[in-house]
């Protein structure tokens, strides 16, 4: 099973790993695009105003620009520990045992505007680049990634059930046909259901945690739904490739 998570704008600082080694990351088919984007972000960081414009940053974001300037020299840490925020709080990787951590590294991938997709155990630096960003002089990120990422993901996921929890922006960088998605809906007292972004991230984090911790190896959407229900999530099957997680 391969579970794909979205990245987060917020990332932890520092790390105990050495500088970025692109050759050590999963899916080496992506190395050339990764290298190009890293180089472009470093060069862009030399112009603070241009960085703010391209990355959608405010004037108080000098630390984010400094992170990009140091992409090839700053310390790294596993992607599972680098990303922070609502989804990652719910995933609670810090609470995993050593065995659970091993499962997480085997089962989880994380979408990235800079790296395409990384595995949970891949060592990466802190950076700032969103899926909707447009770097000067380059095609859109979607255009850059669509030539290599879908094929790399298909190869990475070969023979496995894929659960794609990435947001639409990151799914569009590289889709996997037949992947199962999850939609989080809030149900009102009158029965009407609506999408709410905060609950979306939180409950996708809980689902990802359940898929890491389960001792089973789900191979169908029905099996996924059972794992989700067992974790305390109210779950429905909307279609052969879509789960619904219902909150109050």
Coordinates of C-alpha atoms in Angstrom, one line a residue, residues 36-240:
X36 CA 16.7 22.3 -11.7
X37 CA 14.1 23.6 -9.2
X38 CA 16.6 23.6 -6.4
X39 CA 19.1 25.6 -8.5
X40 CA 16.3 28.1 -9.5
X41 CA 15.2 28.6 -6.0
X42 CA 18.7 29.3 -4.8
X43 CA 19.3 31.8 -7.5
X44 CA 15.9 33.4 -6.9
X45 CA 16.7 33.8 -3.2
X46 CA 19.4 36.3 -4.2
X47 CA 16.6 38.8 -5.0
X48 CA 14.3 39.1 -2.0
X49 CA 11.7 41.1 -3.9
X50 CA 11.5 38.6 -6.8
X51 CA 11.3 35.8 -4.2
X52 CA 8.4 37.4 -2.4
X53 CA 6.6 37.9 -5.7
X54 CA 7.1 34.4 -7.1
X55 CA 6.5 32.6 -3.8
X56 CA 3.6 34.8 -2.6
X57 CA 5.5 35.9 0.5
X58 CA 5.0 39.0 2.7
X59 CA 7.8 41.4 3.8
X60 CA 8.3 39.5 7.0
X61 CA 9.3 36.3 5.2
X62 CA 13.0 36.8 5.0
X63 CA 13.6 33.5 7.0
X64 CA 11.7 31.6 4.2
X65 CA 13.9 33.1 1.6
X66 CA 17.0 32.3 3.6
X67 CA 15.9 28.7 3.7
X68 CA 15.8 28.6 -0.1
X69 CA 19.2 30.2 -0.3
X70 CA 20.7 27.4 1.8
X71 CA 19.0 24.5 0.1
X72 CA 22.2 22.7 -0.8
X73 CA 24.0 23.4 2.4
X74 CA 21.5 23.3 5.3
X75 CA 20.8 20.3 7.5
X76 CA 18.2 17.8 6.5
X77 CA 15.8 15.6 8.4
X78 CA 13.3 12.9 7.3
X79 CA 10.3 14.3 5.4
X80 CA 8.0 12.7 8.0
X81 CA 9.5 15.1 10.6
X82 CA 10.0 18.1 8.3
X83 CA 6.4 18.9 7.5
X84 CA 4.2 20.3 10.3
X85 CA 0.6 21.5 10.6
X86 CA -2.9 20.2 11.2
X87 CA -2.6 17.0 9.2
X88 CA 0.8 16.1 10.6
X89 CA -0.3 16.8 14.1
X90 CA -3.1 14.3 13.6
X91 CA -0.7 11.8 12.1
X92 CA 1.5 12.2 15.2
X93 CA 4.6 10.6 13.9
X94 CA 6.5 11.6 17.0
X95 CA 4.4 9.0 18.9
X96 CA 5.2 6.1 16.6
X97 CA 7.2 3.2 18.0
X98 CA 10.3 2.1 16.0
X99 CA 8.2 -0.6 14.3
X100 CA 5.5 1.9 13.5
X101 CA 8.0 4.3 12.1
X102 CA 9.2 1.6 9.8
X103 CA 5.7 1.0 8.5
X104 CA 5.3 4.8 8.0
X105 CA 8.5 4.9 5.9
X106 CA 7.3 1.9 3.9
X107 CA 3.8 3.1 3.3
X108 CA 3.9 6.9 3.2
X109 CA 4.9 9.3 0.4
X110 CA 4.5 13.1 0.6
X111 CA 3.8 15.4 -2.3
X112 CA 6.1 18.3 -2.9
X113 CA 6.3 21.2 -5.3
X114 CA 10.1 21.0 -5.1
X115 CA 10.7 17.3 -5.0
X116 CA 7.6 15.9 -6.8
X117 CA 7.0 13.2 -4.2
X118 CA 9.3 12.0 -1.5
X119 CA 9.2 9.0 0.8
X120 CA 8.6 9.6 4.5
X121 CA 12.1 8.6 5.3
X122 CA 13.8 10.7 2.7
X123 CA 16.1 13.4 4.2
X124 CA 15.2 16.9 2.9
X125 CA 16.0 20.5 4.0
X126 CA 13.4 23.2 5.0
X127 CA 12.2 25.1 1.9
X128 CA 9.5 27.3 0.6
X129 CA 7.7 26.5 -2.7
X130 CA 4.0 25.9 -3.1
X131 CA 2.3 23.9 -5.8
X132 CA 0.7 26.9 -7.3
X133 CA 4.0 29.0 -7.5
X134 CA 5.4 30.1 -10.8
X135 CA 9.2 30.6 -10.9
X136 CA 10.5 33.3 -13.3
X137 CA 11.6 32.0 -16.6
X138 CA 10.3 28.5 -16.1
X139 CA 7.1 26.7 -17.2
X140 CA 4.5 26.1 -14.5
X141 CA 5.3 23.4 -11.9
X142 CA 2.5 21.3 -13.3
X143 CA 4.1 21.4 -16.7
X144 CA 7.5 20.6 -15.3
X145 CA 6.3 17.6 -13.3
X146 CA 3.8 16.1 -15.6
X147 CA 6.6 14.9 -17.9
X148 CA 8.2 12.7 -15.2
X149 CA 6.1 12.4 -12.1
X150 CA 3.1 10.3 -13.2
X151 CA 5.4 7.6 -14.7
X152 CA 7.6 7.6 -11.6
X153 CA 4.6 7.3 -9.3
X154 CA 3.2 4.4 -11.4
X155 CA 6.5 2.6 -11.1
X156 CA 6.7 3.3 -7.4
X157 CA 3.2 2.1 -6.8
X158 CA 3.3 -1.0 -9.1
X159 CA 1.2 -3.8 -7.6
X160 CA 0.1 -1.8 -4.6
X161 CA -3.1 -0.2 -3.5
X162 CA -2.7 3.6 -3.7
X163 CA -4.5 6.0 -1.3
X164 CA -4.0 9.6 -2.6
X165 CA -4.7 12.1 0.2
X166 CA -3.0 15.0 -1.6
X167 CA -4.9 18.2 -2.3
X168 CA -5.9 18.8 -5.9
X169 CA -3.0 21.1 -6.6
X170 CA -0.5 18.3 -5.8
X171 CA -2.6 15.6 -7.5
X172 CA -2.3 17.7 -10.6
X173 CA 1.5 17.5 -10.5
X174 CA 1.3 13.8 -11.0
X175 CA -1.8 11.6 -10.9
X176 CA -2.1 7.8 -10.4
X177 CA -5.0 6.4 -12.3
X178 CA -7.3 4.3 -10.1
X179 CA -5.9 5.7 -6.8
X180 CA -8.4 5.9 -4.0
X181 CA -9.2 9.4 -2.6
X182 CA -10.8 10.5 0.6
X183 CA -13.3 13.4 0.9
X184 CA -14.0 14.8 4.4
X185 CA -17.5 16.2 4.9
X186 CA -19.2 17.9 7.8
X187 CA -22.8 16.8 8.4
X188 CA -25.1 19.4 9.8
X189 CA -28.1 18.6 12.0
X190 CA -30.4 18.9 9.0
X191 CA -28.4 16.3 7.1
X192 CA -26.7 18.7 4.7
X193 CA -23.0 17.9 4.1
X194 CA -20.3 20.4 3.3
X195 CA -16.5 20.4 2.8
X196 CA -14.5 22.2 5.6
X197 CA -10.8 22.6 5.0
X198 CA -9.6 22.4 8.7
X199 CA -11.5 19.1 9.3
X200 CA -10.3 17.9 6.0
X201 CA -6.7 18.1 7.0
X202 CA -7.2 16.7 10.5
X203 CA -9.2 13.7 9.5
X204 CA -6.9 12.9 6.6
X205 CA -4.1 12.9 9.2
X206 CA -6.2 10.5 11.3
X207 CA -6.8 8.2 8.3
X208 CA -3.2 8.2 7.4
X209 CA -2.3 7.3 11.0
X210 CA -4.8 4.4 10.9
X211 CA -3.3 3.2 7.6
X212 CA 0.2 3.2 9.1
X213 CA -0.8 1.5 12.3
X214 CA -3.0 -1.2 10.9
X215 CA -1.5 -4.7 10.9
X216 CA -3.4 -5.6 7.8
X217 CA -2.4 -4.8 4.2
X218 CA -5.6 -3.4 2.6
X219 CA -6.0 -4.3 -1.0
X220 CA -9.5 -3.0 -1.7
X221 CA -11.6 0.0 -0.9
X222 CA -13.8 -2.1 1.3
X223 CA -10.7 -3.1 3.4
X224 CA -9.7 0.5 3.6
X225 CA -13.1 1.5 4.9
X226 CA -12.9 -1.2 7.6
X227 CA -9.5 0.1 8.8
X228 CA -10.9 3.7 8.8
X229 CA -14.0 2.6 10.8
X230 CA -12.0 0.6 13.3
X231 CA -10.0 3.8 13.9
X232 CA -13.2 5.6 14.9
X233 CA -13.8 7.5 11.6
X234 CA -17.3 7.4 10.3
X235 CA -16.7 6.2 6.7
X236 CA -18.8 5.6 3.6
X237 CA -17.8 4.3 0.2
X238 CA -18.9 6.8 -2.4
X239 CA -17.5 5.1 -5.5
X240 CA -15.0 2.4 -6.3

